[in-house]
JSON list of C-alpha atoms in Angstrom, two decimals:
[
{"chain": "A", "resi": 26, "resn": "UNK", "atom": "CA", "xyz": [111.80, 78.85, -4.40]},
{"chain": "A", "resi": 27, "resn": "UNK", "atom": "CA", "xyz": [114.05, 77.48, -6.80]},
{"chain": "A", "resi": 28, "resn": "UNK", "atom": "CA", "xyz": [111.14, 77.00, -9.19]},
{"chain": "A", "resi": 29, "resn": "UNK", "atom": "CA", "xyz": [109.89, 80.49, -8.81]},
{"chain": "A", "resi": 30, "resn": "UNK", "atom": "CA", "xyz": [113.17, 82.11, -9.51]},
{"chain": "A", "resi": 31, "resn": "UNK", "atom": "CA", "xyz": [113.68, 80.31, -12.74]},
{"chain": "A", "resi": 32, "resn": "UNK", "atom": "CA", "xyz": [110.05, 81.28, -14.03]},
{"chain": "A", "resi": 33, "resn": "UNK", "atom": "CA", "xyz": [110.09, 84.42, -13.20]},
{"chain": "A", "resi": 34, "resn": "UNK", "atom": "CA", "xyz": [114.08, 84.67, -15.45]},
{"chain": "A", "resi": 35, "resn": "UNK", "atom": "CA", "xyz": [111.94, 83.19, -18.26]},
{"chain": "A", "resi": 36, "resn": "UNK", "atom": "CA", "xyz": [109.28, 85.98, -18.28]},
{"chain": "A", "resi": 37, "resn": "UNK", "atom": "CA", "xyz": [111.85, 88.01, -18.30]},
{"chain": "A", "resi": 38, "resn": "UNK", "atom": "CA", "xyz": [113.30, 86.78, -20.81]},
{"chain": "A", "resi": 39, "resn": "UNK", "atom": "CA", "xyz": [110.55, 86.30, -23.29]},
{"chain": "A", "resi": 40, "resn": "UNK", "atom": "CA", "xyz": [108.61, 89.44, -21.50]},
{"chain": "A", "resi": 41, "resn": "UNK", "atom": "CA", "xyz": [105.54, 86.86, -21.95]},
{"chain": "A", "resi": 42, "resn": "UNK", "atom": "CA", "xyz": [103.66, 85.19, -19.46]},
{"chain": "A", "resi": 43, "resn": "UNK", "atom": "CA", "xyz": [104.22, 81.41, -19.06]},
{"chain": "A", "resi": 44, "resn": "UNK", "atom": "CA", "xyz": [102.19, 78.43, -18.64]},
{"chain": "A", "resi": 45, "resn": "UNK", "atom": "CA", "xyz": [104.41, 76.00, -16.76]},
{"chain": "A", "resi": 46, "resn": "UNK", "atom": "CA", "xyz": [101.49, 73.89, -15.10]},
{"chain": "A", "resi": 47, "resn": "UNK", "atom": "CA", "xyz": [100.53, 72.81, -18.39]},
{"chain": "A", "resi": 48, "resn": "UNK", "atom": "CA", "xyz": [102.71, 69.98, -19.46]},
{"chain": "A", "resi": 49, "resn": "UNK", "atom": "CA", "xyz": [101.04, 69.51, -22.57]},
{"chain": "A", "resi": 50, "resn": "UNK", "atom": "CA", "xyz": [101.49, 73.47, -23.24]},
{"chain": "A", "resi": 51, "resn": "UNK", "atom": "CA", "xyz": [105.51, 73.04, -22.31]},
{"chain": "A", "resi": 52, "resn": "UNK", "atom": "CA", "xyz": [105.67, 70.15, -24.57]},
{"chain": "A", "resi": 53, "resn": "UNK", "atom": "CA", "xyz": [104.96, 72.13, -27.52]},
{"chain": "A", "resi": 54, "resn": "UNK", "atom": "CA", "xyz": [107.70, 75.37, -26.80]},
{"chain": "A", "resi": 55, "resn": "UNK", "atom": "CA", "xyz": [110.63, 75.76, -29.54]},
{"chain": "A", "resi": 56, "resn": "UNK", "atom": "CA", "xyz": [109.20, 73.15, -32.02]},
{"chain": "A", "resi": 57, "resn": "UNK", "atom": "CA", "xyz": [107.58, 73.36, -35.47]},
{"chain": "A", "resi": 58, "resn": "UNK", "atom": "CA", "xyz": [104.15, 72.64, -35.03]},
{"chain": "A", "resi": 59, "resn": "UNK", "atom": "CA", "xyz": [102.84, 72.74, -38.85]},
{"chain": "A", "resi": 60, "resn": "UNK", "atom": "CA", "xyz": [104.15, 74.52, -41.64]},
{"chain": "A", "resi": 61, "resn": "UNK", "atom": "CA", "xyz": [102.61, 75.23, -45.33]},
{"chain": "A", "resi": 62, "resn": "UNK", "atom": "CA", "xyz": [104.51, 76.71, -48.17]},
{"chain": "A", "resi": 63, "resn": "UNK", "atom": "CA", "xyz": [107.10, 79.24, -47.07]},
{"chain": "A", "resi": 64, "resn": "UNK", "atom": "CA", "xyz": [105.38, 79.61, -43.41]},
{"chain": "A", "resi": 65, "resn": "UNK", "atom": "CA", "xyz": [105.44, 77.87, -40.04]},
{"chain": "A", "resi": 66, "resn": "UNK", "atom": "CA", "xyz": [103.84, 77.73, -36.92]},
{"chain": "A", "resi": 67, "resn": "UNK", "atom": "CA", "xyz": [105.97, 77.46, -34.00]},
{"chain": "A", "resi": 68, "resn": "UNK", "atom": "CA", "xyz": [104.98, 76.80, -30.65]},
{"chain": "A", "resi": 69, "resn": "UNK", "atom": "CA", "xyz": [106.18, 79.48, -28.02]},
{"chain": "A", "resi": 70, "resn": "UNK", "atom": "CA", "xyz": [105.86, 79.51, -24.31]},
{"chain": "A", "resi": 71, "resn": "UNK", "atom": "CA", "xyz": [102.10, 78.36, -24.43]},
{"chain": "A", "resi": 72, "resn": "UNK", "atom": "CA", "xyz": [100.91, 80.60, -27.54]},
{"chain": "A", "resi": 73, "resn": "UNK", "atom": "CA", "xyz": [101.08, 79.65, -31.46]},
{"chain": "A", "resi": 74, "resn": "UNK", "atom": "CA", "xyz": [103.14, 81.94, -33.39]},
{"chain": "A", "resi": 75, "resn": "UNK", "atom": "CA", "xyz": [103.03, 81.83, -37.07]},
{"chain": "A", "resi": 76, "resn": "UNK", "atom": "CA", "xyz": [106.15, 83.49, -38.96]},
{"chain": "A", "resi": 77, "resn": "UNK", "atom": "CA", "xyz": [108.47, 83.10, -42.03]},
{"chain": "A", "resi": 78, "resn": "UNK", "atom": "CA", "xyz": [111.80, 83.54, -42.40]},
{"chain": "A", "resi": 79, "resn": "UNK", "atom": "CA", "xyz": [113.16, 86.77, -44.09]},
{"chain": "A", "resi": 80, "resn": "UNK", "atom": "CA", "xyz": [114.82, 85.83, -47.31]},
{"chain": "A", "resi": 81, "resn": "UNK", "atom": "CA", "xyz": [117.75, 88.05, -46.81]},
{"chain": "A", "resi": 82, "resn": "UNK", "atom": "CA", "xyz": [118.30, 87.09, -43.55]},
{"chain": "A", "resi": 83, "resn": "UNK", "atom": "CA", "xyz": [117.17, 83.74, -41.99]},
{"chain": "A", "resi": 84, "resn": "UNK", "atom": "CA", "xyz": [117.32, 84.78, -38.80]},
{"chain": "A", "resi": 85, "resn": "UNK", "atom": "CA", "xyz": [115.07, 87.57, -39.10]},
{"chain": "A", "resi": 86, "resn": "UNK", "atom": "CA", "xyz": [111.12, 86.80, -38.82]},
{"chain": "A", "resi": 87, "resn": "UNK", "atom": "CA", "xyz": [107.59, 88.00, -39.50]},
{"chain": "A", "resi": 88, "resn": "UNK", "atom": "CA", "xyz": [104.50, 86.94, -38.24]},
{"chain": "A", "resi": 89, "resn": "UNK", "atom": "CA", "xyz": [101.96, 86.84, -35.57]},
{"chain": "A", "resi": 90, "resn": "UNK", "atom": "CA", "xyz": [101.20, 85.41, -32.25]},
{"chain": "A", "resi": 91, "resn": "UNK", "atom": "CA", "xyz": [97.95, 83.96, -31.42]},
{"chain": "A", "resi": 92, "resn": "UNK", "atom": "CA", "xyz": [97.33, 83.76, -27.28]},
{"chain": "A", "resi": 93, "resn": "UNK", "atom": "CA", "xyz": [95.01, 81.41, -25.54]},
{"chain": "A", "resi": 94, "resn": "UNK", "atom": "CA", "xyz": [92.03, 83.02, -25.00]},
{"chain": "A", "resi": 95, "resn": "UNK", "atom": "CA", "xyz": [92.20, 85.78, -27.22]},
{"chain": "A", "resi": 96, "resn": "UNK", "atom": "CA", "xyz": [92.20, 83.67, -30.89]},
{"chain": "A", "resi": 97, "resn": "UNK", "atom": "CA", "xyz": [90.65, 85.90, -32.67]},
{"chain": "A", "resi": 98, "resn": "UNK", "atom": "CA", "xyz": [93.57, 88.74, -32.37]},
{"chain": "A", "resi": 99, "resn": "UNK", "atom": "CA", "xyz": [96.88, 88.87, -34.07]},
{"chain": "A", "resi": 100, "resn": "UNK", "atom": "CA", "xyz": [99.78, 90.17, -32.30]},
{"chain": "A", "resi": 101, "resn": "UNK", "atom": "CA", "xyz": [102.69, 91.64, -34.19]},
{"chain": "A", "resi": 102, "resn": "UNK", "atom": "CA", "xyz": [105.61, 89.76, -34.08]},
{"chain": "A", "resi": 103, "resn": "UNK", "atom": "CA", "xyz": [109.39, 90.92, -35.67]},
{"chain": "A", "resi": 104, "resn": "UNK", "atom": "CA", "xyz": [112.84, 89.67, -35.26]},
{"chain": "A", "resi": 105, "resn": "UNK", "atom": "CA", "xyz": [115.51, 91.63, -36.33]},
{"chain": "A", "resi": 106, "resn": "UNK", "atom": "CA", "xyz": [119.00, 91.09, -36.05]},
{"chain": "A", "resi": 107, "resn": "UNK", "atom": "CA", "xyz": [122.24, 94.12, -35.19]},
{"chain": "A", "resi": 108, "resn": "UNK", "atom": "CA", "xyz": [126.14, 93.64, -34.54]},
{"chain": "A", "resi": 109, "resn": "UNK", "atom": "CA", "xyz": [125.54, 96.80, -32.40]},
{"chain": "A", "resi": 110, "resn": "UNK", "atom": "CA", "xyz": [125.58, 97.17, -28.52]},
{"chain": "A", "resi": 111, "resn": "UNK", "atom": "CA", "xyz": [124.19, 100.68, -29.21]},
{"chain": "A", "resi": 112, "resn": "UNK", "atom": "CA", "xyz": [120.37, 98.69, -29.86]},
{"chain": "A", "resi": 113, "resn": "UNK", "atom": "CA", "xyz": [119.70, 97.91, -26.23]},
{"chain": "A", "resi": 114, "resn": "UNK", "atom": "CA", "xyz": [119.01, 101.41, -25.06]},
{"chain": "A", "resi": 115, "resn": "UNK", "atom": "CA", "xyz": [116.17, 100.92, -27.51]},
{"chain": "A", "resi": 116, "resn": "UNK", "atom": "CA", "xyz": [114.09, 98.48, -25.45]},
{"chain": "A", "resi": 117, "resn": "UNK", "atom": "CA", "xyz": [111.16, 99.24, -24.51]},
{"chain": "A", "resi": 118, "resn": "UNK", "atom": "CA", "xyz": [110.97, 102.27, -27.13]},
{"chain": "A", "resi": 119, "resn": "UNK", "atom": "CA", "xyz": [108.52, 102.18, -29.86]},
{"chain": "A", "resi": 120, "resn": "UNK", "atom": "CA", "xyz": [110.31, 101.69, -33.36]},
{"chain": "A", "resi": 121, "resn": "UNK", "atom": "CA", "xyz": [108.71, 102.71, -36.77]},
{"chain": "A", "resi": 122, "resn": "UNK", "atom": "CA", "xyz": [108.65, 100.26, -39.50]},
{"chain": "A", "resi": 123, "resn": "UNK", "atom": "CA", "xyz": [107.41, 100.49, -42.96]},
{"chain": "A", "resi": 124, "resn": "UNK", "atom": "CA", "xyz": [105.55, 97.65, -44.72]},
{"chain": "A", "resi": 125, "resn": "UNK", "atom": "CA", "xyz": [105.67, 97.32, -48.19]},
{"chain": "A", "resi": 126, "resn": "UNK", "atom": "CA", "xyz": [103.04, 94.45, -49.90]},
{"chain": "A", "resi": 127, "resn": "UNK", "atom": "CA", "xyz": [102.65, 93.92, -53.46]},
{"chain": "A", "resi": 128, "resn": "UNK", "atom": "CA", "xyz": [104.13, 97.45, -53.59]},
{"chain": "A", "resi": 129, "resn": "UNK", "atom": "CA", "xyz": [101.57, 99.07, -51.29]},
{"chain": "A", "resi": 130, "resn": "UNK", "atom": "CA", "xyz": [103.47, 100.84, -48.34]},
{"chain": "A", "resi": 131, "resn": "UNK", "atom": "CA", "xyz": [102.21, 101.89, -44.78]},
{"chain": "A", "resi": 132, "resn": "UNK", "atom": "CA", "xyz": [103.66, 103.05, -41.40]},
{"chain": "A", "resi": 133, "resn": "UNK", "atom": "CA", "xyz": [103.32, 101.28, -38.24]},
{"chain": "A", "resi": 134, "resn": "UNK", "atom": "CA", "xyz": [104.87, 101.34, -34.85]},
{"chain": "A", "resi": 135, "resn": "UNK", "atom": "CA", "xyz": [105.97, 98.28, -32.82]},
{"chain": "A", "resi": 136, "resn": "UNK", "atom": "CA", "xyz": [107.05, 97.94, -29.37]},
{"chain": "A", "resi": 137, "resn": "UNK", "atom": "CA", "xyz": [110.89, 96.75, -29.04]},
{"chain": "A", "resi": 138, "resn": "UNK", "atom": "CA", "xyz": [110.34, 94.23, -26.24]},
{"chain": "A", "resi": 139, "resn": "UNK", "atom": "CA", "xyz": [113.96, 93.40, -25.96]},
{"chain": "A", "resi": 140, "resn": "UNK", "atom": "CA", "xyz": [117.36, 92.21, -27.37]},
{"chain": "A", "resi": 141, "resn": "UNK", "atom": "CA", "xyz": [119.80, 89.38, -26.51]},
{"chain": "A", "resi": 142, "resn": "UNK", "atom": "CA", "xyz": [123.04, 88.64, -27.50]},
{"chain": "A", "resi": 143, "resn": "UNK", "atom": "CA", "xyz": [122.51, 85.16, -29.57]},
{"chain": "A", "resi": 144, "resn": "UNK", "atom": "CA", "xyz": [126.57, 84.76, -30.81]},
{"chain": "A", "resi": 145, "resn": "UNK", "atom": "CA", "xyz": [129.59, 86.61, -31.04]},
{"chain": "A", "resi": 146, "resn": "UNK", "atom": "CA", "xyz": [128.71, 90.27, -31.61]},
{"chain": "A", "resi": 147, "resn": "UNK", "atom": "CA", "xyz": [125.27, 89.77, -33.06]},
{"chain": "A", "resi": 148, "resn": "UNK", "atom": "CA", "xyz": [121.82, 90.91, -30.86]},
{"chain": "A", "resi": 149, "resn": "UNK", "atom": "CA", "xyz": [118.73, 89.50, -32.08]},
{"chain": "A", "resi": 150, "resn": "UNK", "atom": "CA", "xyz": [115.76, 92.21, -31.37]},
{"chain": "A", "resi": 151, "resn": "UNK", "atom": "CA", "xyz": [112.50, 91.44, -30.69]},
{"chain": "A", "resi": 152, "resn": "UNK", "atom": "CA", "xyz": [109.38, 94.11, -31.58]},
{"chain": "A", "resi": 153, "resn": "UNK", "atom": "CA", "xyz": [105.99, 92.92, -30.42]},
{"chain": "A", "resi": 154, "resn": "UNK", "atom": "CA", "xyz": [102.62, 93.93, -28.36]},
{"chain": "A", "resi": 155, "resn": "UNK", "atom": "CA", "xyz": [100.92, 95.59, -30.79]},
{"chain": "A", "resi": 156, "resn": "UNK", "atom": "CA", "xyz": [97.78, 93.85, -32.93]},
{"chain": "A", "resi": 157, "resn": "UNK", "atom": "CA", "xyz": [97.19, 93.73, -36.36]},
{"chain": "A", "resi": 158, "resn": "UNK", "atom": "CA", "xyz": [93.83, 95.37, -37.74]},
{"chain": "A", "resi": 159, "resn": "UNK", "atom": "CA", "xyz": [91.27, 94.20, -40.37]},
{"chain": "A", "resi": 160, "resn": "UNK", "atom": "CA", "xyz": [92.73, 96.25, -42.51]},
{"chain": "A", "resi": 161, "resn": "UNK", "atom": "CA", "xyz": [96.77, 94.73, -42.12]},
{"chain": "A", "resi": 162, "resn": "UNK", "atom": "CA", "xyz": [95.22, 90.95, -42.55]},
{"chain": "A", "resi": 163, "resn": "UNK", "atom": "CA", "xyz": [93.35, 91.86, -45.88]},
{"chain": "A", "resi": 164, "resn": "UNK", "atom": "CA", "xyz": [96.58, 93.64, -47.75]},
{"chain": "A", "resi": 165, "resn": "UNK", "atom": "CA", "xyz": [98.64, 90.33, -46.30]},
{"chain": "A", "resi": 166, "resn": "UNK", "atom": "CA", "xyz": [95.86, 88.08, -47.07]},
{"chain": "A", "resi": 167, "resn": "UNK", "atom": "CA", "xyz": [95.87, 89.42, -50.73]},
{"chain": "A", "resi": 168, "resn": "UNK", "atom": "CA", "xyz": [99.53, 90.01, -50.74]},
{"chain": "A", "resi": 169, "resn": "UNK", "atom": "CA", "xyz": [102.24, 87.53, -52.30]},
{"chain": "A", "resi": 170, "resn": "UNK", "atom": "CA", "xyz": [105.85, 89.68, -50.92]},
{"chain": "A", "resi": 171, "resn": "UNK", "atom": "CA", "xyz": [105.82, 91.94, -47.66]},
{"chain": "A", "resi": 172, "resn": "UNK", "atom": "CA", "xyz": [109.06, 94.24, -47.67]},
{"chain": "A", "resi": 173, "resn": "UNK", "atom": "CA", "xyz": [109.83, 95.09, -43.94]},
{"chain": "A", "resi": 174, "resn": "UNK", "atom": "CA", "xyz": [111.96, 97.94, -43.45]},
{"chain": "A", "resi": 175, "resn": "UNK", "atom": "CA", "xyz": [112.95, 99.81, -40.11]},
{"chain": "A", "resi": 176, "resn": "UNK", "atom": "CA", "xyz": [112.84, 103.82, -40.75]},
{"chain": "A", "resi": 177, "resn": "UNK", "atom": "CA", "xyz": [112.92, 105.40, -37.15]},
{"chain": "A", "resi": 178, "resn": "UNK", "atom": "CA", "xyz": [114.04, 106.50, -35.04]},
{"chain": "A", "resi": 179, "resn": "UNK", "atom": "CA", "xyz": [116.59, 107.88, -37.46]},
{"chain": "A", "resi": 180, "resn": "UNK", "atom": "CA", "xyz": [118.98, 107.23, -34.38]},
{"chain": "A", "resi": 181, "resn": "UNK", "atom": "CA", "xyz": [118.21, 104.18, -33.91]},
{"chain": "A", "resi": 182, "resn": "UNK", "atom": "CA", "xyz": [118.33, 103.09, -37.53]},
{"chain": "A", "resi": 183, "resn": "UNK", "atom": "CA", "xyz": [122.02, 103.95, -37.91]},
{"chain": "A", "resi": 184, "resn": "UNK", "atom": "CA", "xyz": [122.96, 101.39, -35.15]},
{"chain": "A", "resi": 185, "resn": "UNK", "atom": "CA", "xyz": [121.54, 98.53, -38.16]},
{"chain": "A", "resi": 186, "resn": "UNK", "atom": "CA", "xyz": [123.66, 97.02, -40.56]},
{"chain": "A", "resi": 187, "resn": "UNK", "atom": "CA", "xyz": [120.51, 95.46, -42.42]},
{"chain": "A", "resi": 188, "resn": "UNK", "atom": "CA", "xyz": [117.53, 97.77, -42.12]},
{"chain": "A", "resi": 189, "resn": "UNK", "atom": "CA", "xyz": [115.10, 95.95, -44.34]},
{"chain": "A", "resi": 190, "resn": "UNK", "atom": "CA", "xyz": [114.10, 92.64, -45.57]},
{"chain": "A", "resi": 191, "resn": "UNK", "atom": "CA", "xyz": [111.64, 90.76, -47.76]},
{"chain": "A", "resi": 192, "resn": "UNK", "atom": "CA", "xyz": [109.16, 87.66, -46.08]},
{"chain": "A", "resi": 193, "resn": "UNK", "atom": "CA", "xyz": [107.36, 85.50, -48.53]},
{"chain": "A", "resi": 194, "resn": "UNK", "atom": "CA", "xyz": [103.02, 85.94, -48.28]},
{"chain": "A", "resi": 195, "resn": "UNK", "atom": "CA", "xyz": [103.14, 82.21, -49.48]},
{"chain": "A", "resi": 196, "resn": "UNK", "atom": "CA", "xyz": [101.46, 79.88, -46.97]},
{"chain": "A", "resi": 197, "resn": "UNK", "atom": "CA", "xyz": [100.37, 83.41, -44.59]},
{"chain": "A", "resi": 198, "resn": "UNK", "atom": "CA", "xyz": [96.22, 82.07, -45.05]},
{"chain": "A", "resi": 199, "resn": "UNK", "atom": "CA", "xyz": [97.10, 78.77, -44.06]},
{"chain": "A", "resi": 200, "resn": "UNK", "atom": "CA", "xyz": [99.06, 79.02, -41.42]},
{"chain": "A", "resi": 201, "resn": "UNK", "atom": "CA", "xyz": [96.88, 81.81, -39.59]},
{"chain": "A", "resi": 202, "resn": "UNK", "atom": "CA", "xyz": [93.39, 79.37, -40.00]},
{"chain": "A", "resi": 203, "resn": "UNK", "atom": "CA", "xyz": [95.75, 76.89, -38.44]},
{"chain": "A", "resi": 204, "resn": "UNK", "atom": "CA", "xyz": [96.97, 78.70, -35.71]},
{"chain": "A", "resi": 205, "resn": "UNK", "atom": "CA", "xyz": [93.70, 79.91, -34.77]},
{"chain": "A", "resi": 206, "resn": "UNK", "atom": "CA", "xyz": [92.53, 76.26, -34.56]},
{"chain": "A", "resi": 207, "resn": "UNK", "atom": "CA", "xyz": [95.82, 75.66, -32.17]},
{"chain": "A", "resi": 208, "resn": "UNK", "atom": "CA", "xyz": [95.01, 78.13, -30.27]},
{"chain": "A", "resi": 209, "resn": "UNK", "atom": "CA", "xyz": [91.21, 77.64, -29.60]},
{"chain": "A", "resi": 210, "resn": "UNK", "atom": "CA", "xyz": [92.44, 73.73, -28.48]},
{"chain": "A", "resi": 211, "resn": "UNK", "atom": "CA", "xyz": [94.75, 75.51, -26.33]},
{"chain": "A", "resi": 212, "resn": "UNK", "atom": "CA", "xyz": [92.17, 77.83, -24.61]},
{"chain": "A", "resi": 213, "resn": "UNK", "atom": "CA", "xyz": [90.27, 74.90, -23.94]},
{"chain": "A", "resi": 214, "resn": "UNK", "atom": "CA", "xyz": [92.95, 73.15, -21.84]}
]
């Protein structure tokens, strides 16, 4: 019972499913599997995610999650970081983000899965569950600087003390060929 109670606090924690009869899969969470140029994959509660840092702020990432059994997709993944307490009526709620690469800009919406409190007064925000098209791979693919900026809900954006940040392209084709591979062995498992 004890078990179950402390899987089920790290689903919701992570709001992911986990793989804790794997050993090999448990082995890999919270450490740097690979990393090429300015991009890393990390291994995360049985899945590969692939990120960089943001150059304005460490702590924030962008990347993509690649799942066991579904390789071939790319889920969305964004950390963002706020001093407010006002942010975690936002989980749950879709937040609008614009992307800027190479000076191309487009819209897109992304889930808020959650927030935590990570020190003092500062939540770290998570924005995930939604999958990258043909189209998003090709502009990062050919892209060498994404710009990442949060522009709605215009409520919600006043609650940030850092809206926006820059992630490096360098290293993006390498790592996601990689991950893919990682996550193929994994689905074999």
């Amino acid at each position: 019972m004890k078990t179950t109670g402390i899987i089920l606090f790290l689903i919701l924690m992570t709001g992911t499913a986990i793989y804790a009869e794997d050993p090999q899969k448990d082995a890999m969470d919270g450490k740097e599997l690979w990393n090429n140029k300015d991009w890393f994959i990390e291994g995360r509660v049985g899945r590969a995610f692939y990120m960089t840092h943001g150059t304005n702020v460490w702590g924030h990432e962008f990347g993509f999650v690649k799942t066991p059994g579904n390789c071939n997709s790319d889920m969305l993944w964004i950390m963002f970081s706020s001093d407010s307490d006002e942010i975690m009526n936002y989980i749950g709620k879709d937040v609008e983000f614009r992307i800027t690469v190479d000076g191309k800009a487009f819209r897109i919406s992304v889930n808020m899965l959650g927030a935590s409190k990570l020190f003092g007064t500062t939540k770290v925000m998570t924005f995930t569950n939604s999958y990258a098209g043909n189209d998003l791979i090709s502009i990062l693919n050919k892209g060498k600087k994404l710009t990442l900026e949060i522009i709605g809900p215009k409520d919600f954006v006043k609650f940030l003390d850092i809206s926006e940040d820059d992630f490096s392209l360098n290293g993006f084709i390498a790592n996601r060929l990689k991950a893919k591979e990682m996550c193929d062995v994994l689905t074999l498992k």
